[in-house]
């Protein structure tokens, strides 16, 4: 089962994308609705990307461990 944080991320990405698409599809585009949809979309993507670990984290840790071992 999805936890609450992932569910919030997923819902904000889907709703933000739908709102932005809807605002873009109208003949008279409502800029504020389009901006709101984009902000919600970016918010969901940002929250999702915070939970993905960086590929550089493992390299720095292994470098520090080998450097400390060499000094001893």
N, CA, C and O of each residue as an XYZ file, in Angstrom:
288
protein
N       0.846     -1.195      0.000
C       0.000      0.000      0.000
C       0.886      1.252      0.000
O       1.918      1.294      0.670
N       0.471      2.256     -0.752
C       1.235      3.504     -0.827
C       1.108      4.262      0.494
O       0.037      4.318      1.097
N       2.226      4.842      0.925
C       2.119      5.663      2.129
C       1.553      7.037      1.761
O       1.433      7.370      0.582
N       1.216      7.811      2.755
C       0.525      9.092      2.546
C       1.371     10.062      1.729
O       0.836     10.765      0.872
N       2.683     10.115      1.975
C       3.554     11.050      1.270
C       3.576     10.763     -0.234
O       3.474     11.681     -1.048
N       3.709      9.496     -0.592
C       3.707      9.140     -2.013
C       2.367      9.434     -2.656
O       2.299      9.858     -3.810
N       1.295      9.205     -1.900
C      -0.041      9.474     -2.420
C      -0.227     10.973     -2.677
O      -0.794     11.359     -3.699
N       0.241     11.802     -1.769
C       0.154     13.255     -1.950
C       0.963     13.675     -3.182
O       0.502     14.493     -3.978
N       2.159     13.118     -3.335
C       2.991     13.438     -4.501
C       2.273     13.052     -5.788
O       2.200     13.845     -6.727
N       1.748     11.844     -5.827
C       1.075     11.352     -7.030
C      -0.141     12.195     -7.374
O      -0.345     12.565     -8.531
N      -0.948     12.496     -6.364
C      -2.161     13.286     -6.600
C      -1.805     14.692     -7.071
O      -2.452     15.220     -7.976
N      -0.788     15.306     -6.471
C      -0.431     16.670     -6.871
C       0.126     16.698     -8.293
O      -0.120     17.657     -9.025
N       0.870     15.670     -8.698
C       1.391     15.623    -10.069
C       0.250     15.445    -11.063
O       0.188     16.148    -12.072
N      -0.658     14.503    -10.779
C      -1.767     14.241    -11.709
C      -2.713     15.426    -11.786
O      -3.079     15.856    -12.881
N      -3.116     15.962    -10.636
C      -4.059     17.085    -10.633
C      -3.414     18.324    -11.258
O      -4.052     19.029    -12.040
N      -2.162     18.585    -10.916
C      -1.472     19.737    -11.503
C      -1.346     19.625    -13.006
O      -1.538     20.608    -13.720
N      -1.024     18.435    -13.496
C      -0.931     18.233    -14.937
C      -2.273     18.398    -15.628
O      -2.358     19.004    -16.696
N      -3.320     17.858    -15.019
C      -4.661     17.983    -15.612
C      -5.138     19.436    -15.614
O      -5.719     19.902    -16.594
N      -4.894     20.141    -14.522
C      -5.315     21.547    -14.445
C      -4.552     22.383    -15.470
O      -5.144     23.222    -16.149
N      -3.242     22.158    -15.585
C      -2.446     22.916    -16.558
C      -2.886     22.593    -17.979
O      -2.969     23.484    -18.824
N      -3.166     21.331    -18.243
C      -3.625     20.932    -19.584
C      -4.984     21.544    -19.888
O      -5.213     22.026    -20.997
N      -5.884     21.528    -18.917
C      -7.206     22.104    -19.087
C      -7.123     23.608    -19.343
O      -7.815     24.127    -20.219
N      -6.286     24.303    -18.589
C      -6.162     25.751    -18.759
C      -5.542     26.090    -20.109
O      -5.875     27.115    -20.705
N      -4.648     25.242    -20.593
C      -3.998     25.481    -21.887
C      -4.950     25.196    -23.044
O      -4.836     25.819    -24.100
N      -5.893     24.263    -22.864
C      -6.768     23.832    -23.952
C      -7.903     24.810    -24.229
O      -8.478     24.781    -25.317
N      -8.235     25.658    -23.295
C      -9.334     26.597    -23.507
C      -8.946     27.666    -24.523
O      -7.770     27.989    -24.688
N      -9.961     28.210    -25.202
C      -9.689     29.282    -26.166
C      -9.144     30.515    -25.460
O      -8.123     31.073    -25.861
N      -9.830     30.933    -24.411
C      -9.335     32.048    -23.600
C      -8.603     31.443    -22.413
O      -9.227     30.987    -21.454
N      -7.287     31.441    -22.481
C      -6.485     30.801    -21.438
C      -6.516     31.643    -20.161
O      -6.264     32.848    -20.189
N      -6.822     30.999    -19.069
C      -6.769     31.665    -17.773
C      -5.371     31.456    -17.217
O      -5.010     30.347    -16.822
N      -4.595     32.511    -17.186
C      -3.193     32.426    -16.780
C      -3.041     31.965    -15.340
O      -2.117     31.215    -15.024
N      -3.926     32.400    -14.473
C      -3.812     32.042    -13.064
C      -4.067     30.548    -12.845
O      -3.384     29.917    -12.039
N      -5.038     29.986    -13.550
C      -5.295     28.553    -13.428
C      -4.121     27.770    -13.995
O      -3.718     26.760    -13.417
N      -3.568     28.214    -15.111
C      -2.406     27.557    -15.703
C      -1.215     27.602    -14.737
O      -0.532     26.596    -14.548
N      -0.972     28.752    -14.135
C       0.132     28.870    -13.169
C      -0.099     27.984    -11.951
O       0.838     27.361    -11.451
N      -1.323     27.922    -11.476
C      -1.642     27.063    -10.338
C      -1.396     25.595    -10.654
O      -0.868     24.857     -9.823
N      -1.778     25.174    -11.850
C      -1.537     23.792    -12.258
C      -0.057     23.478    -12.367
O       0.390     22.413    -11.942
N       0.702     24.397    -12.933
C       2.141     24.195    -13.075
C       2.818     24.166    -11.705
O       3.708     23.349    -11.473
N       2.404     25.047    -10.799
C       2.976     25.062     -9.452
C       2.681     23.746     -8.731
O       3.562     23.187     -8.078
N       1.463     23.255     -8.845
C       1.106     21.988     -8.218
C       1.901     20.832     -8.824
O       2.341     19.934     -8.106
N       2.081     20.854    -10.122
C       2.866     19.828    -10.811
C       4.319     19.847    -10.351
O       4.883     18.799    -10.040
N       4.920     21.014    -10.307
C       6.322     21.139     -9.890
C       6.475     20.763     -8.419
O       7.472     20.149     -8.038
N       5.499     21.123     -7.594
C       5.526     20.756     -6.178
C       5.567     19.237     -6.011
O       6.346     18.720     -5.211
N       4.738     18.531     -6.758
C       4.719     17.073     -6.683
C       6.011     16.458     -7.180
O       6.508     15.499     -6.590
N       6.559     16.996     -8.253
C       7.825     16.475     -8.786
C       8.959     16.746     -7.805
O       9.814     15.882     -7.606
N       8.987     17.910     -7.197
C      10.025     18.237     -6.217
C       9.967     17.296     -5.025
O      10.993     16.776     -4.588
N       8.757     17.075     -4.495
C       8.612     16.180     -3.341
C       9.031     14.761     -3.686
O       9.600     14.061     -2.849
N       8.756     14.335     -4.903
C       9.163     13.000     -5.332
C      10.679     12.913     -5.465
O      11.279     11.916     -5.065
N      11.295     13.937     -6.018
C      12.742     13.899     -6.244
C      13.536     13.995     -4.943
O      14.693     13.575     -4.906
N      12.953     14.531     -3.886
C      13.660     14.586     -2.595
C      13.937     13.198     -2.048
O      14.924     13.006     -1.336
N      13.099     12.234     -2.360
C      13.233     10.888     -1.809
C      14.148      9.998     -2.638
O      14.441      8.877     -2.222
N      14.602     10.454     -3.782
C      15.497      9.662     -4.621
C      16.927      9.965     -4.192
O      17.339     11.124     -4.221
N      17.695      8.950     -3.795
C      19.064      9.219     -3.351
C      19.961      9.623     -4.514
O      19.757      9.199     -5.651
N      20.948     10.441     -4.214
C      21.887     10.888     -5.231
C      22.872      9.780     -5.543
O      23.259      9.028     -4.649
N      23.287      9.666     -6.799
C      24.256      8.634     -7.157
C      25.651      9.013     -6.677
O      26.537      8.160     -6.626
N      25.861     10.285     -6.323
C      27.173     10.729     -5.862
C      27.392     10.467     -4.373
O      28.529     10.521     -3.905
N      26.328     10.184     -3.619
C      26.468      9.929     -2.187
C      27.347      8.717     -1.918
O      28.196      8.755     -1.027
N      27.156      7.648     -2.672
C      27.928      6.424     -2.452
C      29.395      6.616     -2.823
O      30.272      6.038     -2.181
N      29.671      7.411     -3.841
C      31.050      7.643     -4.257
C      31.818      8.414     -3.190
O      32.974      8.096     -2.913
N      31.194      9.419     -2.590
C      31.864     10.216     -1.567
C      32.146      9.372     -0.327
O      33.220      9.481      0.264
N      31.192      8.533      0.070
C      31.390      7.703      1.253
C      32.527      6.716      1.035
O      33.354      6.522      1.926
N      32.581      6.088     -0.138
C      33.630      5.103     -0.381
C      34.991      5.799     -0.489
O      36.004      5.226     -0.087
N      35.031      7.014     -1.021
C      36.289      7.748     -1.110
C      36.802      8.114      0.280
O      37.995      7.998      0.558
N      35.909      8.549      1.136
C      36.307      8.928      2.493
C      36.803      7.699      3.257
O      37.790      7.790      3.986
N      36.142      6.564      3.105
C      36.565      5.354      3.806
C      37.958      4.912      3.355
O      38.794      4.549      4.182
N      38.206      4.943      2.037
C      39.520      4.494      1.556
C      40.599      5.479      1.949
O      41.730      5.075      2.217
N      40.274      6.770      1.991
C      41.281      7.761      2.368
C      41.663      7.581      3.840
O      42.844      7.674      4.176
N      40.705      7.329      4.713
C      40.995      7.123      6.124
C      41.814      5.848      6.333
O      42.693      5.810      7.194
N      41.531      4.812      5.556
C      42.270      3.559      5.686
C      43.728      3.742      5.263
O      44.619      3.121      5.843
N      43.978      4.578      4.270
C      45.338      4.813      3.801
C      46.179      5.570      4.826
O      47.389      5.359      4.912
N      45.540      6.457      5.609
C      46.289      7.235      6.598
C      46.748      6.398      7.771
O      47.767      6.721      8.381
N      46.045      5.343      8.108
C      46.381      4.527      9.281
C      47.557      3.676      9.055
O      47.962      2.933      9.949
